[in-house]
XYZ file of C-alpha atoms in Angstrom:
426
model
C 19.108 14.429 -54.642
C 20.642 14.150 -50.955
C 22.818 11.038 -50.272
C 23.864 9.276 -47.318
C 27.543 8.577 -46.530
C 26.504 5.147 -45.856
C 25.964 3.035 -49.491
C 23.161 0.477 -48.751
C 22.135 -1.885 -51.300
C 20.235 0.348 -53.787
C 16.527 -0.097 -53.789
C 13.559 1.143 -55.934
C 12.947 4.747 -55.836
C 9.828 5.968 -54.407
C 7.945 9.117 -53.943
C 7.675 10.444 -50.196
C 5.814 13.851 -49.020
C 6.775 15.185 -45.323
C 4.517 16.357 -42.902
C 5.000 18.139 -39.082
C 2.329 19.678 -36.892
C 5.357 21.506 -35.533
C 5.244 24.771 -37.586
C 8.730 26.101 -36.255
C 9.829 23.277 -38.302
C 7.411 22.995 -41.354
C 9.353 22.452 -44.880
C 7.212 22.860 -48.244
C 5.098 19.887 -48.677
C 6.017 18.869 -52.616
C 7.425 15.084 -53.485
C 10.740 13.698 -53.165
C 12.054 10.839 -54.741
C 14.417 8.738 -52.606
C 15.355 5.257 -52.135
C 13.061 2.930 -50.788
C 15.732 2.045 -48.179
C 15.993 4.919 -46.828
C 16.225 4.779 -42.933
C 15.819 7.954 -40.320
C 19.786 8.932 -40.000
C 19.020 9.707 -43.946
C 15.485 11.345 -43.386
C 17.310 13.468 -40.897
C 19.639 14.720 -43.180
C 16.993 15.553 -45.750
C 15.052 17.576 -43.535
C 18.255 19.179 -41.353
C 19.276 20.614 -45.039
C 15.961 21.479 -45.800
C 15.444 23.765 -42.502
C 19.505 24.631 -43.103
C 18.528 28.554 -43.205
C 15.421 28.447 -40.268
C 18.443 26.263 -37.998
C 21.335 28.775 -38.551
C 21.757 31.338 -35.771
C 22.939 34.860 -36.145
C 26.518 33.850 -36.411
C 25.437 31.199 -39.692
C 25.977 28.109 -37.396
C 23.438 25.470 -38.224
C 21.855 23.606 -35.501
C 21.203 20.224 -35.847
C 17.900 18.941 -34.981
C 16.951 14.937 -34.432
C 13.539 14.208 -36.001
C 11.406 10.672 -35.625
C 9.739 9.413 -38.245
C 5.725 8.252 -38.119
C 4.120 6.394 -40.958
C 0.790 5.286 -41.296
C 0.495 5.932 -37.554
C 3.975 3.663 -36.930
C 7.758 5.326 -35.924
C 9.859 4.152 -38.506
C 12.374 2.138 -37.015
C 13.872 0.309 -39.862
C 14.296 0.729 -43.420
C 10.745 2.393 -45.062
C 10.750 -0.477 -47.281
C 10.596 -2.940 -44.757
C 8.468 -0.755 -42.808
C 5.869 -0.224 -45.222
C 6.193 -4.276 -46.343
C 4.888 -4.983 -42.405
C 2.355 -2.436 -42.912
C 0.879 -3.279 -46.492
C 2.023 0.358 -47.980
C 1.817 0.290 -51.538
C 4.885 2.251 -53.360
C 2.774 3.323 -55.876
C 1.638 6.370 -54.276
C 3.139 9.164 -52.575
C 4.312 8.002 -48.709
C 3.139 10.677 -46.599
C 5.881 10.754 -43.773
C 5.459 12.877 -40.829
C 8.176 14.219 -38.776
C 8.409 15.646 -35.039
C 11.401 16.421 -32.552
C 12.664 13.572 -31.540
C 12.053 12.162 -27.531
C 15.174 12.717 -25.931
C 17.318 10.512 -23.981
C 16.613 10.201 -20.229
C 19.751 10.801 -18.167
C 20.929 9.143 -14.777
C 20.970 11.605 -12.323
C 21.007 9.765 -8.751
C 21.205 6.538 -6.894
C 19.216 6.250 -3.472
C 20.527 3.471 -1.020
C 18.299 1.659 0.703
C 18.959 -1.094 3.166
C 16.962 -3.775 1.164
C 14.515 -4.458 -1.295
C 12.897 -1.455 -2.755
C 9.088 -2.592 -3.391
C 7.027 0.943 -3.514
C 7.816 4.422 -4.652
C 5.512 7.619 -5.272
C 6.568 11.466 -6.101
C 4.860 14.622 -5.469
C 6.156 18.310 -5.640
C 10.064 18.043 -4.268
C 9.372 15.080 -2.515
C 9.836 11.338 -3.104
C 8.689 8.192 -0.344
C 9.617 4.553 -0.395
C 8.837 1.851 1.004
C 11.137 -1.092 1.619
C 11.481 -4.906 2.489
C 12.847 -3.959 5.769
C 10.171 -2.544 7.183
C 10.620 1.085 6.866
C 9.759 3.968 5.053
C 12.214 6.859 3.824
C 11.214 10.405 2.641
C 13.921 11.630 0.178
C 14.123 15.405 -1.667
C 13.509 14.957 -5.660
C 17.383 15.892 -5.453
C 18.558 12.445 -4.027
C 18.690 13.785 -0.626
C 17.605 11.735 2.025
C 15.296 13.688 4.779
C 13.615 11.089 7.159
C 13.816 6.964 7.943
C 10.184 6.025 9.596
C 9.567 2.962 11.546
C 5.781 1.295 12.449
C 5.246 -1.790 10.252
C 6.308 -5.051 11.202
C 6.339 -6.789 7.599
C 7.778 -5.508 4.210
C 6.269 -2.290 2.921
C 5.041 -2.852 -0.289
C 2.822 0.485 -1.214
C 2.806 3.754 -0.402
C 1.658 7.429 -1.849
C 1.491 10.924 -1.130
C -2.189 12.191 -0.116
C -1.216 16.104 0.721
C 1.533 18.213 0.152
C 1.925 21.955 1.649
C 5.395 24.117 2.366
C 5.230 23.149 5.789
C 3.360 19.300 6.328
C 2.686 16.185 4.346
C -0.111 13.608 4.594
C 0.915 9.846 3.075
C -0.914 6.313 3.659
C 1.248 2.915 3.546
C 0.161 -0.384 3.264
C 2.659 -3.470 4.194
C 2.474 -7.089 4.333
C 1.925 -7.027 7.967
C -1.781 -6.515 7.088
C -2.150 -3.084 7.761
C -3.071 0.509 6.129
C -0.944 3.636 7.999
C -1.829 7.224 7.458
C 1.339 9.207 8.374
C 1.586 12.841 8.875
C 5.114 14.535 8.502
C 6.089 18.141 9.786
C 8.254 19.025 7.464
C 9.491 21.922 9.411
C 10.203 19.931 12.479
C 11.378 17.006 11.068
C 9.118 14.423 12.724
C 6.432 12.072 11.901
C 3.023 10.727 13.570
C 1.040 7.460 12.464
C -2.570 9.021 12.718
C -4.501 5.842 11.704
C -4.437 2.416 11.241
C -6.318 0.508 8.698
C -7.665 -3.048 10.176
C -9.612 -5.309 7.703
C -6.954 -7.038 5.042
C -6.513 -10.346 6.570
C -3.016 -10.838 4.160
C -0.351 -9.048 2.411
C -1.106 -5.129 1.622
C -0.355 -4.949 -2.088
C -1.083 -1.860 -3.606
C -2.406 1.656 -3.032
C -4.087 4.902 -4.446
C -5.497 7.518 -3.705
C -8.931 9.505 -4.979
C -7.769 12.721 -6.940
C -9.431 14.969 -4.416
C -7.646 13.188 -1.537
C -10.179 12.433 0.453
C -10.506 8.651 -0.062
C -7.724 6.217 -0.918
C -8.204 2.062 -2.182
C -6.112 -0.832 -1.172
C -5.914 -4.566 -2.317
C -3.969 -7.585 -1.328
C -3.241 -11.504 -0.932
C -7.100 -11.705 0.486
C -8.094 -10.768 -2.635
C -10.726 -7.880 -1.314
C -11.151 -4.152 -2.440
C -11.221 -2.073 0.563
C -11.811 2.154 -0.111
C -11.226 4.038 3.297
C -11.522 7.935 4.580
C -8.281 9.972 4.440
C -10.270 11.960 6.985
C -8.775 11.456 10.273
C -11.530 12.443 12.102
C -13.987 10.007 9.955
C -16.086 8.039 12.073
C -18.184 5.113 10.505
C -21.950 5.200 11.446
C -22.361 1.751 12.474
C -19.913 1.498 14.857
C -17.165 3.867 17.231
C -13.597 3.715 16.268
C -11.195 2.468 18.380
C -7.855 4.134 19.526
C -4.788 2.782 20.390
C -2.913 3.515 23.491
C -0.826 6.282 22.084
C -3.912 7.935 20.243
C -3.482 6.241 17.035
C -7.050 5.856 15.650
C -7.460 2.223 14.590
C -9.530 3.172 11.308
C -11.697 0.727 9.841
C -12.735 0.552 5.714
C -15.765 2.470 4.366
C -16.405 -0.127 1.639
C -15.185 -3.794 0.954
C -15.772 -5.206 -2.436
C -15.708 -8.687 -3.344
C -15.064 -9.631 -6.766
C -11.356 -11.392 -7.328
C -10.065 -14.626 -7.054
C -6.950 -13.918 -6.049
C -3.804 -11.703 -5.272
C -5.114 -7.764 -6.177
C -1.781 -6.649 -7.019
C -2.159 -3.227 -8.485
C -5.140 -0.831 -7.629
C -6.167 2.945 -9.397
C -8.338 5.529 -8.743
C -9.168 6.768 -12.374
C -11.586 9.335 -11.179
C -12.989 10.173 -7.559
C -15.450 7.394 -7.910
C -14.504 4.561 -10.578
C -11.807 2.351 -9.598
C -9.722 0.251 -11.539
C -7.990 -3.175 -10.415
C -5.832 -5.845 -11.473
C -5.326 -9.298 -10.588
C -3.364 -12.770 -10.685
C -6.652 -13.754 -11.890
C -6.207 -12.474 -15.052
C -8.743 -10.384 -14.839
C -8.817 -6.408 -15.131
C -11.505 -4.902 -13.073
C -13.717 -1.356 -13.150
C -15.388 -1.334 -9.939
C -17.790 2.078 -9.031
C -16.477 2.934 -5.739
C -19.075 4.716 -4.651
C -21.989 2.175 -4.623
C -19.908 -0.322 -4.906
C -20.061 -3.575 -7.509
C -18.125 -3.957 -10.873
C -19.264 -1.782 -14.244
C -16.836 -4.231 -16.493
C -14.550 -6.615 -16.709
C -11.589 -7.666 -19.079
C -10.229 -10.671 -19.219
C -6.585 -11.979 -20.452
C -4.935 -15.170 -20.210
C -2.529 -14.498 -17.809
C -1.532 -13.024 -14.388
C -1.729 -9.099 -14.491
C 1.080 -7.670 -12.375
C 0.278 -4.116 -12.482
C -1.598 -1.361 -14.455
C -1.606 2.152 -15.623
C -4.702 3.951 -16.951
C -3.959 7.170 -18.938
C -6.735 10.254 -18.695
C -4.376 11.635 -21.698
C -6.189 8.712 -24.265
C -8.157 6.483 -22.115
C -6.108 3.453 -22.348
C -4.907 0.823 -19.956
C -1.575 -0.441 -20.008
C -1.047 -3.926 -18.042
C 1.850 -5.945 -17.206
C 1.961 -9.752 -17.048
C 4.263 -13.065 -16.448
C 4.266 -13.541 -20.468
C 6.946 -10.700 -20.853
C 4.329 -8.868 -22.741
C 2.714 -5.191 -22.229
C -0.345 -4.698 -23.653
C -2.313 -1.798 -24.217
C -6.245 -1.617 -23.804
C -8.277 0.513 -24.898
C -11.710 0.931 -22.517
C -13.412 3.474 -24.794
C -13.222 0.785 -27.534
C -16.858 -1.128 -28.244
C -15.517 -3.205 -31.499
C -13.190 -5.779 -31.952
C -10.185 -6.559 -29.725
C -9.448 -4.810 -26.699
C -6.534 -5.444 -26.704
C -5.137 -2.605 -29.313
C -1.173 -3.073 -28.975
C 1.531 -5.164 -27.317
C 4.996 -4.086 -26.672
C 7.768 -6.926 -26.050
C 11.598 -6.481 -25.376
C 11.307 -7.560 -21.637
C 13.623 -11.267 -21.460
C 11.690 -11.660 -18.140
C 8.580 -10.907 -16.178
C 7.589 -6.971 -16.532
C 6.606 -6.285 -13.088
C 5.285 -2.484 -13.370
C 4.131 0.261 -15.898
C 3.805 4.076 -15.706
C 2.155 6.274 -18.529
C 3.562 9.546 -18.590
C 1.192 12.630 -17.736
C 2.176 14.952 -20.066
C 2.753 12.655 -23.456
C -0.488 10.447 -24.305
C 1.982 8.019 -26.139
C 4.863 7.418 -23.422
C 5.046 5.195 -20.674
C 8.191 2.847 -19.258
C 8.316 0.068 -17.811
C 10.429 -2.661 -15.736
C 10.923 -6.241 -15.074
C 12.757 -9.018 -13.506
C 15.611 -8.392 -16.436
C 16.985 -5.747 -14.179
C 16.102 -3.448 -16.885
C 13.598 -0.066 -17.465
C 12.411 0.673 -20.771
C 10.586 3.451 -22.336
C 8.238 3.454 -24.724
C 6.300 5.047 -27.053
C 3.123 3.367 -28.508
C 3.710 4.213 -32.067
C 6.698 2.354 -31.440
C 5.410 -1.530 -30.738
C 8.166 -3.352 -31.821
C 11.233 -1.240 -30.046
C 11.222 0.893 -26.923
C 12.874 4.184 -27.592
C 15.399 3.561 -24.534
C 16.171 1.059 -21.994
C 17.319 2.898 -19.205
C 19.995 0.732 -17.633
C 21.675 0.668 -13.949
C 19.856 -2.059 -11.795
C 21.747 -4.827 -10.822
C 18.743 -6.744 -10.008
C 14.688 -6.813 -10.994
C 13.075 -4.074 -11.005
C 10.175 -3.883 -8.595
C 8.142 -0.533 -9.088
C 8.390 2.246 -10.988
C 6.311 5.912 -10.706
C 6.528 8.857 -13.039
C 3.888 11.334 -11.602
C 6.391 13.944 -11.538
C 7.103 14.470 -15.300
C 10.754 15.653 -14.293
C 11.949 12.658 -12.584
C 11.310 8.817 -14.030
C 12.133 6.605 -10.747
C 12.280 3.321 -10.142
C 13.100 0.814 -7.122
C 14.255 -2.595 -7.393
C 16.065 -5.683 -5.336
C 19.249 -4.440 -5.472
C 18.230 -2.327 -2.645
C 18.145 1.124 -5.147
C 16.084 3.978 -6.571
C 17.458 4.822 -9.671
C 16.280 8.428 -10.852
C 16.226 9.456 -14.539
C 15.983 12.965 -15.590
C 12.984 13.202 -18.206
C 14.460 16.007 -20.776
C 11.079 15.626 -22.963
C 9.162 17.910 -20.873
C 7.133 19.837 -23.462
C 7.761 19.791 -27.196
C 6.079 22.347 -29.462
């Protein structure tokens, strides 16, 4: 028998089997008795001593390994008795538990400064871009280094994302509650920066952003409550009707496409695929709109405001945000019963935005008006694995397209990045 240095109240013994799909970590597969209170600090033990001689190094040190814990399809996250009580295990029967590597803990690794309110942040290759309530935009290395301030909008910025990155220039496309959609180019070799359109047509607030895969379109929404898609295409010229220029050149650009379908604010837009779009709204609804002919495929519908979205290709779910506290997690392949398939509360206060990870079908974070980021995994409902602390105020928007680097911007006028150690596991 192993035993725990801790002496918790003794329960009933009960048969459990261990599992991995890890092989460098496989142990033989036959029945243990333990206590049916056991908990993961004693499963670890169990399974450290079992791999004691695959561990040890050439020298006979042991390395210690952290494993999680997933039964029937839950982490175990509190004593298996009490975990298999929520989920109707009988202890009759053998528990089959499977084990993996454990998700390591994100580090801090930098603090960028802004001058106010954080509101939009996007990644891509070594480069991050933010917007902020002041009006400006800032291009920063994924080091913490800042490179370039840009000026052009007159109102808060409140989205923004990278369309092209090379070695030498960048393409990006910002949208801001003065109304307008700018398509910035940036020389990175020279240092400078050029508006090359303007997008006319939102008659409020600029609210979110994205951009087609392929980067040749990109979809905005807003306060007005309309889907507009445009051209990344600078030279794009609309059939009906000439575009107009500016004095210094600056191509005012107007939308290929605007689709009516919300009631109000759009406040978080995606590109799933080069032609379906997905939308959210403070009209509780969640939208799938074909952007290429335009008009809506489906619809879902909650009970409150959605705040923002995040559809995974990984397992072709849809995790929203809304003024409830709750996250919950849809799945859009599903034709049976609920849609809505899990929900995920620890938030004391509005989550304001969600990120899936690209790389882990079961990860995302998330952050709120609690000043606080979280990440999750879904086999994990009740608890997040870590709440990733240093804002002072709420959190405002989050991105974690580079799998590297979690960011996230809030009101107290800071990007906080978090080194993702849990790049690839085995």
């Amino acid at each position: 028998m192993f035993h725990s240095k801790k002496k918790p109240d003794l329960g009933l013994q009960i048969q459990i089997q261990f599992q991995t799909k890890q092989e460098k970590y496989a142990v033989p597969d036959f029945p243990l008795a333990v206590d049916s209170k056991i908990q993961c600090e004693n499963l670890n033990q169990i399974i450290n001593e079992l791999l004691k001689d695959k561990l040890s190094d050439d020298n006979g040190v042991v390395q210690k390994v952290d494993f999680d814990f997933l039964v029937d399809g839950e982490l175990l996250r509190s004593p298996l008795d009490v975990h298999m009580s929520q989920k109707n295990i009988s202890g009759e029967r053998n528990v089959v538990i499977e084990y993996m590597e454990a998700t390591p803990s994100p580090e801090p690794m930098d603090c960028l400064i802004h001058d106010d309110w954080v509101s939009a942040i996007h990644s891509k290759d070594s480069w991050i871009v933010t917007g902020c309530y002041d009006n400006s935009i800032h291009i920063w290395t994924n080091k913490g280094k800042h490179n370039i301030g840009i000026s052009g909008h007159t109102g808060p910025v409140k989205a923004v994302q990278w369309i092209s990155v090379s070695n030498d220039s960048a393409t990006f496309v910002s949208g801001s509650d003065d109304q307008s959609i700018r398509v910035w180019d940036w020389d990175i070799k020279k240092g400078t920066t050029n508006c090359l359109q303007i997008g006319r047509g939102h008659e409020r607030s600029v609210e979110c952003i994205s951009v087609s895969p392929d980067s040749t379109r990109f979809a905005t929404g807003g306060w007005d409550t309309m889907l507009k898609i445009w051209s990344s295409d600078p030279n794009y010229e609309p059939s009906d009707k000439p575009t107009k220029k500016l004095k210094s050149e600056t191509k005012i650009m107007p939308p290929i496409m605007t689709l009516k379908g919300h009631k109000e604010n759009i406040s978080s837009v995606q590109f799933i695929n080069n032609s379906d779009i997905l939308t959210s709204s403070w009209d509780h609804t969640i939208k799938h709109w074909d952007g290429e002919i335009g008009g809506i495929k489906t619809e879902i519908v909650g009970n409150k405001s959605f705040f923002n979205h995040d559809y995974s290709e990984l397992n072709g779910s849809v995790i929203t945000c809304s003024s409830d506290r709750h996250i919950r997690l849809y799945d859009l392949r599903s034709k049976e019963g609920s849609l809505v398939k899990s929900t995920f509360t620890s938030h004391k206060q509005w989550v304001t935005t969600v990120r899936w990870s690209k790389v882990d079908e079961y990860q995302f974070v998330s952050g709120g008006y609690d000043n606080q980021m979280k990440l999750w995994d879904t086999r994990s409902p009740r608890v997040p694995l870590f709440e990733l602390t240093g804002h002072e105020e709420k959190v405002m928007c989050s991105d974690w397209s580079n799998q590297k680097l979690i960011l996230s911007g809030g009101a107290d006028n800071t990007v906080r990045i978090f080194k993702n150690k849990n790049i690839t596991r085995d």
